[in-house]
Each structure stands twice: as C-alpha cells, then as structure tokens.
Short mmCIF file of C-alpha atoms in Angstrom, two decimals:
data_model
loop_
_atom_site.label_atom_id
_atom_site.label_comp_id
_atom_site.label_asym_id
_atom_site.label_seq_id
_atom_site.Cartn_x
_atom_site.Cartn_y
_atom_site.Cartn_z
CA UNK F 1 -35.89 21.53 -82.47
CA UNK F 2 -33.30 21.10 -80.61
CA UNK F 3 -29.66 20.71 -81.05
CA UNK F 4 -27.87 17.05 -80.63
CA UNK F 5 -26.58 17.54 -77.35
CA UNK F 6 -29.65 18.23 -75.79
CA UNK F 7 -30.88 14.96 -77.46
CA UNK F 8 -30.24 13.11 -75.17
CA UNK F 9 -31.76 12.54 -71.30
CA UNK F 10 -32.04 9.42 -69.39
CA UNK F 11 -35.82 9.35 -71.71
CA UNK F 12 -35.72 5.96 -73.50
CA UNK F 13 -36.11 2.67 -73.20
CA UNK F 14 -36.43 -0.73 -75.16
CA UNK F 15 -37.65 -4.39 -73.87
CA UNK F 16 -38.01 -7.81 -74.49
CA UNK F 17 -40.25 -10.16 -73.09
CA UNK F 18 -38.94 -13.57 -72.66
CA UNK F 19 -41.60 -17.03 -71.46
CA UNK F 20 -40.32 -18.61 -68.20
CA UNK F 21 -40.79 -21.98 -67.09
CA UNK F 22 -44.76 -22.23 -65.31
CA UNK F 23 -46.22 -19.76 -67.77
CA UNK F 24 -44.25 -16.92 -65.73
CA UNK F 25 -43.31 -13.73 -68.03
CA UNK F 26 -39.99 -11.60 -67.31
CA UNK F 27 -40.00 -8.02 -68.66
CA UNK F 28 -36.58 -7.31 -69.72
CA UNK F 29 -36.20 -3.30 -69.72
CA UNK F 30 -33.54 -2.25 -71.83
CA UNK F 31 -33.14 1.69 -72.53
CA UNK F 32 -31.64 3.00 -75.82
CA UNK F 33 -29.40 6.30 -76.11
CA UNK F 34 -26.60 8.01 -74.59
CA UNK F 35 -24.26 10.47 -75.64
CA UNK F 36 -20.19 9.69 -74.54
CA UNK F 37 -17.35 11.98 -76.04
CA UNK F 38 -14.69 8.63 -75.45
CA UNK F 39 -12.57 8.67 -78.27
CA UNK F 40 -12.93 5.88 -80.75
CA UNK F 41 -9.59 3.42 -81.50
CA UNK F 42 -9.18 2.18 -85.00
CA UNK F 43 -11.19 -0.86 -85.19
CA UNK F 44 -9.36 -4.58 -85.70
CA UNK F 45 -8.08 -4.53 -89.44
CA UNK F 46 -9.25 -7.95 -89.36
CA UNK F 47 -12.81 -7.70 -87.93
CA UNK F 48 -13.40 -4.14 -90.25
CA UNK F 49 -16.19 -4.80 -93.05
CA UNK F 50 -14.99 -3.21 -96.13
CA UNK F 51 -15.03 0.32 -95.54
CA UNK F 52 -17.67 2.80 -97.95
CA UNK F 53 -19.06 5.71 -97.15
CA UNK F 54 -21.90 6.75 -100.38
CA UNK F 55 -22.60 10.11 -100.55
CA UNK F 56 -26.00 8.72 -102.58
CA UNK F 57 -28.62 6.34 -101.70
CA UNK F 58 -27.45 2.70 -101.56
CA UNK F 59 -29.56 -0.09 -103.70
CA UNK F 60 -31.00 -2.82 -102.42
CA UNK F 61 -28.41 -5.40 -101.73
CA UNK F 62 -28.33 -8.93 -104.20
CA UNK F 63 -27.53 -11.00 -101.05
CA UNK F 64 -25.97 -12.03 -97.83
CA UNK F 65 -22.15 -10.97 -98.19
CA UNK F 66 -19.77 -13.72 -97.55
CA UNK F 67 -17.62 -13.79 -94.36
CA UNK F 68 -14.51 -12.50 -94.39
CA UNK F 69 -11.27 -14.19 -94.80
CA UNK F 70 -10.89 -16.40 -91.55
CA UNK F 71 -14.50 -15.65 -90.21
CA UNK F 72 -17.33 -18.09 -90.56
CA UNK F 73 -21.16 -17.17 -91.20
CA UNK F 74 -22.91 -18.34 -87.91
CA UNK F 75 -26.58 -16.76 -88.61
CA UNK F 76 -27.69 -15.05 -91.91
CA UNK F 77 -31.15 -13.93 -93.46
CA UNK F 78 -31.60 -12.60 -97.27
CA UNK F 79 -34.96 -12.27 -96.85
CA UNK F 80 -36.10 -14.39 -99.93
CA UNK F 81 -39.77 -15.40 -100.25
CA UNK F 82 -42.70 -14.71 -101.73
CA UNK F 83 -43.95 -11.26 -102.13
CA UNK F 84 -46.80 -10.49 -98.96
CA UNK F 85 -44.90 -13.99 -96.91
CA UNK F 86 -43.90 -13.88 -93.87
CA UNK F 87 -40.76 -14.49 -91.87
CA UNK F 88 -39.08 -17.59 -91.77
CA UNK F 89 -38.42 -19.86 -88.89
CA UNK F 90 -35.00 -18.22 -87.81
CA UNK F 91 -37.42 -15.86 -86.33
CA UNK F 92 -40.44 -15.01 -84.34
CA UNK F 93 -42.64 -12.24 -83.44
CA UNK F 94 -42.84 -10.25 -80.36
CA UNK F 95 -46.41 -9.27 -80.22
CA UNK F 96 -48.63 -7.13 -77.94
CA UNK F 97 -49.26 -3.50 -77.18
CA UNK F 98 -45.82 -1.23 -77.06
CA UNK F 99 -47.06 0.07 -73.74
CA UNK F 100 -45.97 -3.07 -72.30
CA UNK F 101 -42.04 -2.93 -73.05
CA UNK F 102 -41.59 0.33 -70.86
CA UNK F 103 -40.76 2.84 -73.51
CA UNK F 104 -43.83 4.57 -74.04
CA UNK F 105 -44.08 3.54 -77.34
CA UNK F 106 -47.92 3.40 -78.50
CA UNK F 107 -48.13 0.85 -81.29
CA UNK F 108 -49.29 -2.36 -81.10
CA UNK F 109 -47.33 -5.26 -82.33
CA UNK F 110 -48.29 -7.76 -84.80
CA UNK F 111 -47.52 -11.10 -86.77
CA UNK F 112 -49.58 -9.36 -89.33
CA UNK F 113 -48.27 -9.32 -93.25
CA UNK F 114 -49.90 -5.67 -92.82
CA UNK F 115 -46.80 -4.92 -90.92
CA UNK F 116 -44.14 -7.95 -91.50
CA UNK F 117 -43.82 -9.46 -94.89
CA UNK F 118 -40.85 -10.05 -97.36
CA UNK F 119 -41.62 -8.03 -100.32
CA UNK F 120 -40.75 -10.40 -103.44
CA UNK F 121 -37.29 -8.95 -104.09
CA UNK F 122 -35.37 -10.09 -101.44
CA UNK F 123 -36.19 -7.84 -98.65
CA UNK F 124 -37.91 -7.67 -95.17
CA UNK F 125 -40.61 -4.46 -94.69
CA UNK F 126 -41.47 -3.91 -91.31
CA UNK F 127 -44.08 -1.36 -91.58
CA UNK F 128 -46.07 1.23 -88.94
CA UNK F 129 -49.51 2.04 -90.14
CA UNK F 130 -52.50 4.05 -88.10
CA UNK F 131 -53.25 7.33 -86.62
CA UNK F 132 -53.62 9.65 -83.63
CA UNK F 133 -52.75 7.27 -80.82
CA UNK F 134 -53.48 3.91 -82.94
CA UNK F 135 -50.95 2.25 -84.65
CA UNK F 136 -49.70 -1.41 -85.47
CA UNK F 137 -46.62 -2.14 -86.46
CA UNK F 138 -43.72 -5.10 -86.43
CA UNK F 139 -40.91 -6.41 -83.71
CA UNK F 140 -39.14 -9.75 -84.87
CA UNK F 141 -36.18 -11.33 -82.57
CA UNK F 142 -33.95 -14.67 -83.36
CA UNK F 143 -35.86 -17.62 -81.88
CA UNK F 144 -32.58 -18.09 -79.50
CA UNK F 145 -29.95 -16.24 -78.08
CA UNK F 146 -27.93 -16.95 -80.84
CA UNK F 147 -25.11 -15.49 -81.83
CA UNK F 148 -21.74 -14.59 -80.00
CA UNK F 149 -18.15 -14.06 -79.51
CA UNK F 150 -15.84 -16.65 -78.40
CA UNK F 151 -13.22 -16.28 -76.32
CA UNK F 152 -10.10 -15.13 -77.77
CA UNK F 153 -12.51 -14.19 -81.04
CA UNK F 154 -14.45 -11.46 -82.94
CA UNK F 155 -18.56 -11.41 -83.57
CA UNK F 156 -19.78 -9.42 -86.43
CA UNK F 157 -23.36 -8.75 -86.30
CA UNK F 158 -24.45 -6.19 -89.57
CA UNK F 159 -27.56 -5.45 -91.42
CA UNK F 160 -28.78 -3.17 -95.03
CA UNK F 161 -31.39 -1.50 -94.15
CA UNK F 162 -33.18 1.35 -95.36
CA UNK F 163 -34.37 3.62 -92.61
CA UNK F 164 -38.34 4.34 -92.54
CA UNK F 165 -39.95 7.94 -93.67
CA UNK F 166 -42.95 9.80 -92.17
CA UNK F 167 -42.27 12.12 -89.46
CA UNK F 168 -42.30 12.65 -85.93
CA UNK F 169 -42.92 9.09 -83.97
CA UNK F 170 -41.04 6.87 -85.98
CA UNK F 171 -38.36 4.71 -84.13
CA UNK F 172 -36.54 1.89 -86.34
CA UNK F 173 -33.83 -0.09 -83.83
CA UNK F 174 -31.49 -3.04 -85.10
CA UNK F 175 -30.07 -4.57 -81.42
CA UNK F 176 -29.27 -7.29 -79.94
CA UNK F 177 -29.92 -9.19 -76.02
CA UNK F 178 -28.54 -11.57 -73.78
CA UNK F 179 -30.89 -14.04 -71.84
CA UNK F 180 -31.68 -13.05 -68.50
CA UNK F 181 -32.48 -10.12 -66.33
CA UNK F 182 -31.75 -6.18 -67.65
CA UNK F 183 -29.28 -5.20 -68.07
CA UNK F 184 -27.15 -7.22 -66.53
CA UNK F 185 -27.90 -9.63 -69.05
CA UNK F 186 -26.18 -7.03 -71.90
CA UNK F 187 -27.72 -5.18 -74.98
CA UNK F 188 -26.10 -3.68 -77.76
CA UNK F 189 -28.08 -1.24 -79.93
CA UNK F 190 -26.42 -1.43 -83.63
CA UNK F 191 -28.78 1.62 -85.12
CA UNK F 192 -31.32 3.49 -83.36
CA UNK F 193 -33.35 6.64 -85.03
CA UNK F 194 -35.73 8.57 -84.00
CA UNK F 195 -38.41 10.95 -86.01
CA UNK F 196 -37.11 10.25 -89.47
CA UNK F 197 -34.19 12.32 -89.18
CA UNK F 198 -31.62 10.76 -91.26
CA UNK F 199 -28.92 9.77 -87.94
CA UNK F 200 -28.06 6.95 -86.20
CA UNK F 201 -26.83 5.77 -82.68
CA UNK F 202 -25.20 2.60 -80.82
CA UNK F 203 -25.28 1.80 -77.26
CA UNK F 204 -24.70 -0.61 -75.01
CA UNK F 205 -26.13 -1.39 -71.55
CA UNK F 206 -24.74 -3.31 -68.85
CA UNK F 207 -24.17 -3.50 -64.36
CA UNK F 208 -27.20 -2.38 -63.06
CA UNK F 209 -30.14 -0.28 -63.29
CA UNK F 210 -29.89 2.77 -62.29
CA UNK F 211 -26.84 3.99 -62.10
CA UNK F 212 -23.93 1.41 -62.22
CA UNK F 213 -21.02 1.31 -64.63
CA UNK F 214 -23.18 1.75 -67.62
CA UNK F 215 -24.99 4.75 -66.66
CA UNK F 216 -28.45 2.92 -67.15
CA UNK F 217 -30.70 3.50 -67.53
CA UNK F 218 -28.90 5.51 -70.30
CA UNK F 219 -25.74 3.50 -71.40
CA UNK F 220 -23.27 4.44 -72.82
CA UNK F 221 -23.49 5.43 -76.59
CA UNK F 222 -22.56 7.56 -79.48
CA UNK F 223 -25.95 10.07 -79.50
CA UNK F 224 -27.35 10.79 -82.42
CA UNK F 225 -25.03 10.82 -85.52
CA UNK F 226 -25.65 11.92 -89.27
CA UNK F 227 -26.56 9.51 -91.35
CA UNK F 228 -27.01 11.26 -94.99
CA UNK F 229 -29.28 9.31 -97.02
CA UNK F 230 -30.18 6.76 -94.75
CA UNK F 231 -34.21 7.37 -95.39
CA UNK F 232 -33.71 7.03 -98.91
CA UNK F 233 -31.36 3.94 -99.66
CA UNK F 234 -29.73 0.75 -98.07
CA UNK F 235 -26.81 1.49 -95.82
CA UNK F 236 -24.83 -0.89 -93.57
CA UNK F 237 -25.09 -1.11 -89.87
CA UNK F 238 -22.42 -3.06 -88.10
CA UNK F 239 -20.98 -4.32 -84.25
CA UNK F 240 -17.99 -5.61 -83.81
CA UNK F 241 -17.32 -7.43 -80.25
CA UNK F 242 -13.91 -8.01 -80.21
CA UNK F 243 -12.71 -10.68 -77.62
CA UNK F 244 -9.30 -11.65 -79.43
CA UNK F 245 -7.23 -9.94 -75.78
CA UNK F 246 -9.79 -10.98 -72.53
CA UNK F 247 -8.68 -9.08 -70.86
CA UNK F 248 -9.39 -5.73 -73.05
CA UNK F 249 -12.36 -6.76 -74.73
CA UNK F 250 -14.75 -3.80 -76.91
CA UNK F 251 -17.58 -3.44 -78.74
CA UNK F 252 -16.98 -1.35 -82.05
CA UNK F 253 -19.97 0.10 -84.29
CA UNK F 254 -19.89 1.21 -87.87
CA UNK F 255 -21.77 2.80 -90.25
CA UNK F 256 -21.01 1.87 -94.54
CA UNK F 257 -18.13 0.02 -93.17
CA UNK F 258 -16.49 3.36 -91.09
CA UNK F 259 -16.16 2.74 -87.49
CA UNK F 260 -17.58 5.82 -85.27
CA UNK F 261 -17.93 5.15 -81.69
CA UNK F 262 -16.11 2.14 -79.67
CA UNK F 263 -16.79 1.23 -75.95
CA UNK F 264 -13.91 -0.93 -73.81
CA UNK F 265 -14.13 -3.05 -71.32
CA UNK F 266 -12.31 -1.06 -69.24
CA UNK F 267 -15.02 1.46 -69.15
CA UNK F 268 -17.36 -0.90 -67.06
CA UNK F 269 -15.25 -3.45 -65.65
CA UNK F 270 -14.36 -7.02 -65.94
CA UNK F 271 -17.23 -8.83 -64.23
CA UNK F 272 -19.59 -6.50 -65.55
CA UNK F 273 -18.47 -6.91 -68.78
CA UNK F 274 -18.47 -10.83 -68.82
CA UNK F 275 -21.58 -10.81 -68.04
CA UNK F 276 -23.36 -8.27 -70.08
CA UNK F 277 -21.13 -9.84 -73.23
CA UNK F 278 -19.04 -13.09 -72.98
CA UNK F 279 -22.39 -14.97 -73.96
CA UNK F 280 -24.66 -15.40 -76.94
CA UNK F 281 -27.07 -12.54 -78.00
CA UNK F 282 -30.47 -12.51 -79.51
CA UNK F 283 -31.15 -10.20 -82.50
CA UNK F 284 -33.96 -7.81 -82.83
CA UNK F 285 -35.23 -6.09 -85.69
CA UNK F 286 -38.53 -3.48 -84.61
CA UNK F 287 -40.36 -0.25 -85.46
CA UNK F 288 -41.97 1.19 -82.87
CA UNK F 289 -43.86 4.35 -82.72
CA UNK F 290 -43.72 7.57 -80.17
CA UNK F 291 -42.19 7.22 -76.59
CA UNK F 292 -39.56 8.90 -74.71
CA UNK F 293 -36.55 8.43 -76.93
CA UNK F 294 -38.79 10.13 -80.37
CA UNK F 295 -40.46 12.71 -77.55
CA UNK F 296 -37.34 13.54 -76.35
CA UNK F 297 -35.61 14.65 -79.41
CA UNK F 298 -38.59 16.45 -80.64
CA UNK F 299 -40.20 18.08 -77.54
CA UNK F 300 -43.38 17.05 -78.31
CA UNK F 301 -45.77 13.79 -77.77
CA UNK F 302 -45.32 11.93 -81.29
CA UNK F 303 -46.59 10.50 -83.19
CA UNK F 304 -48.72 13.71 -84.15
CA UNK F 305 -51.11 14.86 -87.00
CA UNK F 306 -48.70 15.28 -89.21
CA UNK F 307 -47.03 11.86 -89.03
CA UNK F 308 -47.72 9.69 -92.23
CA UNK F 309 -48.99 6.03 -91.92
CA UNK F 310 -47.03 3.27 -93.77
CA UNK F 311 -43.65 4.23 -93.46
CA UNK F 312 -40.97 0.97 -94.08
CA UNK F 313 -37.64 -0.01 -92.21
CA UNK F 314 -36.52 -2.61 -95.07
CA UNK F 315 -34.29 -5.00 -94.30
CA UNK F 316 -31.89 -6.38 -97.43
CA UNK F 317 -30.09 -8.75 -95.28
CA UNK F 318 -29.03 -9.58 -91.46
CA UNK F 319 -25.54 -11.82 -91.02
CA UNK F 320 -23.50 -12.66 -88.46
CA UNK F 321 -20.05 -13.98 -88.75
CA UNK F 322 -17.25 -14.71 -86.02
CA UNK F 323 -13.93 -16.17 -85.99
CA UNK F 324 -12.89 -19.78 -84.07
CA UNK F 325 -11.27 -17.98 -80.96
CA UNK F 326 -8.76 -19.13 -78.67
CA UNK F 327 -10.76 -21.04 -76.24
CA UNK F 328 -8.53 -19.38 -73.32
CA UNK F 329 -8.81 -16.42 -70.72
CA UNK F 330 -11.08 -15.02 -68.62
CA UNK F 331 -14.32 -15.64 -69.55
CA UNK F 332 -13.16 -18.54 -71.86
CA UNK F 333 -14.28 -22.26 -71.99
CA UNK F 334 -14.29 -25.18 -74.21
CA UNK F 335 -15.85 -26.07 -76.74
CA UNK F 336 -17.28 -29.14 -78.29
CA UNK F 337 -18.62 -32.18 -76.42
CA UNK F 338 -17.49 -34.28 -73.40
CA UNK F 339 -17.35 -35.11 -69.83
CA UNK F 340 -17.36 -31.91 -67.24
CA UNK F 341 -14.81 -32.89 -64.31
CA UNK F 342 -14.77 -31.13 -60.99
CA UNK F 343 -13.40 -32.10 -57.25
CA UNK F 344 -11.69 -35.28 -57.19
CA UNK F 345 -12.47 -36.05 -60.41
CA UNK F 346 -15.94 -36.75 -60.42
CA UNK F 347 -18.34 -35.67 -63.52
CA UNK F 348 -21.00 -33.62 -63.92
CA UNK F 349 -24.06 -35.96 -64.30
CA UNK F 350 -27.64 -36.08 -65.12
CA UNK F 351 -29.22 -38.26 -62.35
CA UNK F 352 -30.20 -41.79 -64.03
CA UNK F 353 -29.64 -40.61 -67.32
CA UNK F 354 -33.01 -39.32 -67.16
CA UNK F 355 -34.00 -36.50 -69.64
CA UNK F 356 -37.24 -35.04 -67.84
CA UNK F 357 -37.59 -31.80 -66.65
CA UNK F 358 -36.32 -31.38 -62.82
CA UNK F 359 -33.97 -34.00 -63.29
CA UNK F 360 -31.21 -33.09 -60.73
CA UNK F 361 -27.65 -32.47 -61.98
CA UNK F 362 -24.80 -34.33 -59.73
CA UNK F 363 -21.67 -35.26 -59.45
CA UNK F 364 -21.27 -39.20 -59.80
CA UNK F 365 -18.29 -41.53 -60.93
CA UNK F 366 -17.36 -40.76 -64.38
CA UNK F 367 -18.46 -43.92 -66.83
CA UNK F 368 -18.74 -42.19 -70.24
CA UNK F 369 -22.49 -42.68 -70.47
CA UNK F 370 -24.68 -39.99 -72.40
CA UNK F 371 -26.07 -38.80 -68.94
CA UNK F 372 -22.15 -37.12 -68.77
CA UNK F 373 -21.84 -36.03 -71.92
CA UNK F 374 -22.05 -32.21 -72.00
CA UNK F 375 -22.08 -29.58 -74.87
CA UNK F 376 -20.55 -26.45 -74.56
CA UNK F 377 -22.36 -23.87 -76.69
CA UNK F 378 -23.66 -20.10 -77.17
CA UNK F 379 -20.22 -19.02 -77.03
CA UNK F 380 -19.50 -20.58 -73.65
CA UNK F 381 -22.17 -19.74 -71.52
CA UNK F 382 -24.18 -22.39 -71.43
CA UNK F 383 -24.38 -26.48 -70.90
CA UNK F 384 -26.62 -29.24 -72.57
CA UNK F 385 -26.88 -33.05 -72.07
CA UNK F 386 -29.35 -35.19 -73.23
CA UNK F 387 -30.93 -32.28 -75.20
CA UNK F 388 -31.87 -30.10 -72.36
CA UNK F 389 -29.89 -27.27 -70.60
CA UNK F 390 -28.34 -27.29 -67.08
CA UNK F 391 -30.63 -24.99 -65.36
CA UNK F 392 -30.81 -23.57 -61.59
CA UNK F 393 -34.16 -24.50 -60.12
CA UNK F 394 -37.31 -22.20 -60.38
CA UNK F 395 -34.25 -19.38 -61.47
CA UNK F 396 -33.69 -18.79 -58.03
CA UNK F 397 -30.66 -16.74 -56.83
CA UNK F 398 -29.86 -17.78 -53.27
CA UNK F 399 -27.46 -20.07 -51.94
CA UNK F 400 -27.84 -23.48 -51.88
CA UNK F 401 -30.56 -23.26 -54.55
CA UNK F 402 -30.14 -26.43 -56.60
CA UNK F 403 -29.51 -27.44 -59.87
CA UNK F 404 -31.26 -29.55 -62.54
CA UNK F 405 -32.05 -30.40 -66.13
CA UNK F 406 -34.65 -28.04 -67.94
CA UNK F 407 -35.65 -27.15 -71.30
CA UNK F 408 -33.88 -24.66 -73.25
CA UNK F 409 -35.56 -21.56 -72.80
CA UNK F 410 -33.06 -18.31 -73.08
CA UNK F 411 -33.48 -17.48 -69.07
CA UNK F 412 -30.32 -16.78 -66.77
CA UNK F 413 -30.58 -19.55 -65.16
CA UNK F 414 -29.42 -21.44 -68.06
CA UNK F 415 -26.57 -18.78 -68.40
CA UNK F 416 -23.26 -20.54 -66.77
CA UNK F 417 -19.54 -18.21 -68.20
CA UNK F 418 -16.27 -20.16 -67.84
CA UNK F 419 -14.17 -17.91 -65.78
CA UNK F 420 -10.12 -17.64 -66.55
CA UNK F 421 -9.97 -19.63 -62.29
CA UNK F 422 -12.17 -22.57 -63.26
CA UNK F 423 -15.74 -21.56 -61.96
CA UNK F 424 -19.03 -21.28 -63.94
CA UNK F 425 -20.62 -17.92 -63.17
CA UNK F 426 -24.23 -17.72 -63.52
CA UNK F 427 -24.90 -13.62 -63.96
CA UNK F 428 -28.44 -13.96 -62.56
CA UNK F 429 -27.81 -15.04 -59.35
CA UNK F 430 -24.23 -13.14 -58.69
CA UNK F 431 -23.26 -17.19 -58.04
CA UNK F 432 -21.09 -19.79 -59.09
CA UNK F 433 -21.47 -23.81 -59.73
CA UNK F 434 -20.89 -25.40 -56.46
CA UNK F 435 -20.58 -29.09 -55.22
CA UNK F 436 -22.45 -29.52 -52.57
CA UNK F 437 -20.34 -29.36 -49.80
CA UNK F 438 -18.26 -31.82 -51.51
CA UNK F 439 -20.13 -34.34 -51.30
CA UNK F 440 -19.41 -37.30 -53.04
CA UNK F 441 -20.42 -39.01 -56.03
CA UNK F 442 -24.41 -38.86 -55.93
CA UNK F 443 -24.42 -35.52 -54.49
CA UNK F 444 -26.41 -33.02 -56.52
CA UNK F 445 -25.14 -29.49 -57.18
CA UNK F 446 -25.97 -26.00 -56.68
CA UNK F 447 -25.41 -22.57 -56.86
CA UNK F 448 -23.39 -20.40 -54.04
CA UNK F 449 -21.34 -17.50 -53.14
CA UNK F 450 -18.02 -17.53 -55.68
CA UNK F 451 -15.21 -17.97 -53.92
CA UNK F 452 -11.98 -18.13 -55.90
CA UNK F 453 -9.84 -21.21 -55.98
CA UNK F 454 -12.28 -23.35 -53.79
CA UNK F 455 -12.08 -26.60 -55.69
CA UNK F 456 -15.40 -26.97 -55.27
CA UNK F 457 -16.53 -24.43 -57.59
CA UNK F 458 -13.09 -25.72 -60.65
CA UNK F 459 -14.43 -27.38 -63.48
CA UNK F 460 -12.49 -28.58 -66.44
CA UNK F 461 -14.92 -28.20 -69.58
CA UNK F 462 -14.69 -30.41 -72.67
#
C-alpha cells in the first residue's frame, strides 16, 4: 500500500445535483483531497470546541451540545426517532446511481431504510450493502443552503460520527456546498476517508476548475491524517469559518476538538474567496462506494471480493452554531428586513407587487409597500420579497440579462454578496446588480460588468 504522500493525485471527486427552474438539472462537480504542508495558526480561542483527544473509542453522544458562550445554534439534528424511521424534514435524499456525480463511485443511492434510518437510540446509520460492482447505499443534504458565516462572524459546522468498517471501497464524507456552479460556488470537506483506514482529511475548493487558486480539481487540503479509533467509536469532526477580520478570513478544521490543518484567505484571494465562502452552505452527509479517491489510495479498483457488505457511518449528531457578526466589510451586508435603496434614491421593487414567477425587479419611487420590502438572509447573499428570491432570468450570465422574482431554489442566480463598495456580486455570472442605464423609477434591473463606484451598481441594504 502505499505511503500517505503518494495518497494523493488529482483522482477524486464529489457532486451534487441541484433542480433548476424548467426541469433543467446542473451537475455540480466537486473533487475531495489534497495534500498542503501550510502551517496551521492556532485556531480563534473563541470559535475552538472544547478540545479532547481519546486515545479509546468515543460513546455514542446523549445529544446536540449547546452553543458556546456568545454563539447561537442555527441548524442542529440528534437524530431521534423511531428505530428503522427515516430522516426528518431538515433533510432530503440525493438519489440515483453514483456514476452520475463524477467520482467513479459505483453505488446506487437510495431513500431506502435499508440504507438511511435512525436506529432507536439517537443516531443516524447510513449504510452500504451489495457486492462485486452492486451496491446501494445513502447521500442526505440540508433541504437549503443553509448555514453560514456572517460578516464580521464565526460558523461552526461539527458532527459525532463513527466512521464505517469493511474494507477496500468504503468512502464516508461529512461536507458542505454553496449554491451554484463548481467550484466557484465553494465546498468544504469536514472528514473524508477512504478504505476503512482509520484517517481523516479536510479540503476546500474554490476559483476555477482546473487549475485556479485552489488547485482543483484537487483543492487544497490536509491529506490523509490518523485518526486512531475512528472505526470503532464516535469522534468529533469540526469547521470553523472564521470571518470576524474580512479581510483575512479562514477556514479551520478539527478533529476531538484539536485543530490540524487551516486554509486563509490569502491563499486564494479575495474575490475568490467571497465567493466560494461569504454565503450560506448546504450540508451533506454520504457513503459512497469505490472511485478514484478509495482507488487511488489503494491501487486497486475497490470495492473488491474482500469488501464486507453493511458497513455503518453513524451519525450521533450534526449542529451548527455562529456568532451575530459585525454586519461590516468586504463581503458584508445587512441584515433584517427593509427597503433596498440605490441611485437617487429609488428602491428596489417588485413590479405591481406581484408575487408570480418572472415578475421583473425595478427600481420605482420608494412608498413602503410589501412589493419593497426585502429580506436579507443566508448570511448575506441573497434577497427575498414577497416570499420569493431576487433571481437573474433563465440564470443567464451576460450583460444586460435581466432580473426578476423566482422561487427559492439554491441556484447562483439567486446568489447576490454585499461587497465592502456597495455592489451585489452575483458569483455565477462574474456580474454585479445594475440599474439599467439609470433609468428611472419603472426601469427594471439587471446584471452587468462590475465596475467600482458606478452608482449604478451602490445599494444600501436594510
């Protein structure tokens, strides 16, 4: 077998799928593993979980932990149900063959109890069960992009999980994803493993693919760590994205509380950065089988003949828990509810107050109706009124493309970043907010080339 640092080749990848609007499907390809020798800095005394490193197997934990003191819980999961249930509706299931997500991975995935269920106790078992080159097994993801950092804050996304036995093949991941298009759109892998070898990794992925300032399609990551005892009892898994400077934002992981790998912000750069991580995240819980990252470590095509069906990633708990922020910076915003003001102090406004799909966006008079009443949310990166999300039309990405009311749906075209000079940055489309040529009240917007300073691309969030 051989030895860690030849673990690790541009071989693996992960994926999402996400629905767009008109039945459309995006695959999001997000690779997993990458070895870095940057030197980790002691982690924010404030953000650190309480650090414990057992040298024996961990029990099952009671329940969620509680924040710490001046965090808030914004998303946890205990897993309590009845034994053989499924998940609840924090979650849902990302189903179909592995083949499709661009890893190589050969399992099929299912909302099956067979491979998903809460065991009774308090626990989540995703399980893998087959043979040869037929296996089922689990993927479960947050029914939103829900969870992030604000600016001036800290996120805190951790998990107890027990790490699955059985061999060559098996691949347990705990990560998390940003709407849009990979990897722009961000990914941060909290644990990784590969072929039941009792280690762990984190990554991150970011820029562009391949190459860019995050080395995709390999990121940039710890490698393979040890991880004594993970196969045998609950240990924790933790990120840390600490946005409390804006300017020298990072993404620490930890393992039983001890931070072992950071990566900066200086590493990739500012606007690559804000994009792949001033947002809200998804969270992803799988176990896949075989493909390049369990080939790669091994040599071999895995699963193989020796691999044993039924091995379990449990899951005791998944929490996430941030602090309030600052609300200033780059890559800041407001927060709350209110008018959105731009040139000459006209509002952003839904066109007749009308809530249907298509509905253009404009600038108009401000008159405190409902129609200019905007929520900031997802950690600043995107805009509702009237229930639905301020959306660029048909997610197109050139200029002059317009913009409009939409449902909700987790694309980047519903992905808008406060930047420190006023604009709203939509990653997607490398574009910014833009009234139209300033046109007046009645006008409706749309997307174009940022240009710092140009007033009309300054808008004062609530």
């Amino acid at each position: 077998m051989p030895g860690v640092s030849e673990r690790v080749t541009g071989i693996c990848k992960r994926a999402t799928r996400w629905r767009l609007r008109g039945g459309l499907a995006l695959a999001i390809i997000a690779p997993v593993i990458a070895v870095t020798g940057a030197t980790v800095p002691a982690a924010s005394a404030l953000a650190a979980p309480a650090a414990s490193t057992p040298a024996v197997a961990a029990a099952a934990p009671a329940a969620v932990p509680g924040p710490p003191s001046g965090w808030s819980t914004i998303f946890s999961d205990d897993f309590n149900g009845g034994s053989g249930s499924g998940v609840d509706s924090q979650w849902m299931y990302d189903t179909g063959p592995g083949s499709s997500f661009g890893t190589g991975e050969i399992e099929t995935m299912t909302n099956s109890t067979s491979n998903v269920h809460l065991d009774g106790s308090g626990n989540l078992d995703i399980t893998a069960i087959g043979s040869g080159s037929s296996w089922t097994s689990g993927r479960i993801q947050t029914t939103s992009a829900n969870v992030g950092a604000p600016a001036g804050g800290e996120l805190e996304v951790t998990a107890s999980i027990q790490q699955p036995t059985g061999g060559l093949g098996y691949w347990p991941a705990f990560w998390m994803l940003g709407p849009g298009q990979w990897p722009e759109n961000g990914e941060i892998d909290i644990i990784e493993d590969v072929n039941s070898l009792s280690e762990v990794s984190g990554t991150v992925h970011c820029g562009t693919d391949p190459g860019g300032p995050c080395n995709e399609p390999n990121g940039v990551g710890s490698g393979l760590r040890s991880c004594s005892g993970c196969q045998s009892g609950y240990h924790t898994y933790t990120m840390i994205l600490n946005r409390t400077n804006t300017s020298s934002e990072s993404v620490t992981f930890y393992l039983d509380g001890t931070a072992y790998f950071t990566v900066t912000e200086a590493q990739v750069g500012t606007s690559t950065w804000q994009a792949a991580f001033d947002h809200n995240l998804s969270i992803i819980l799988d176990l896949a089988m075989g493909g390049g990252y369990p080939n790669g470590v091994c040599g071999c095509t895995s699963p193989t003949s020796s691999t044993t069906s039924g091995g379990t990633m449990r899951v005791g708990y998944v929490a996430a828990y941030s602090t309030s922020g600052s609300g200033g910076g780059g890559g800041g915003g407001g927060s709350g509810t209110g008018p959105v003001t731009g040139y000459n102090g006209l509002c952003l406004d839904v066109r007749g107050a009308n809530s249907a799909n298509f509905t253009p966006v404009q600038v108009y008079t401000c008159n405190g109706t409902n129609a200019q009443q905007w929520t900031v949310v997802q950690a600043g990166s995107t805009l509702h009124a009237l229930g639905k999300c301020l959306d660029i039309n048909g997610g197109g990405t050139a200029d002059g493309t317009t913009v409009d009311l939409y449902d909700c749906n987790n694309t980047g075209a519903q992905v808008f970043i406060p930047q420190s000079n006023g604009s709203l940055y939509n990653p997607q489309s490398n574009k910014c907010l833009d009234d139209t040529n300033f046109g007046g009240s009645g006008t409706q917007l749309q997307i174009w080339d940022c240009t710092a300073g140009d007033a009309a691309q300054v808008w004062h969030l609530p």
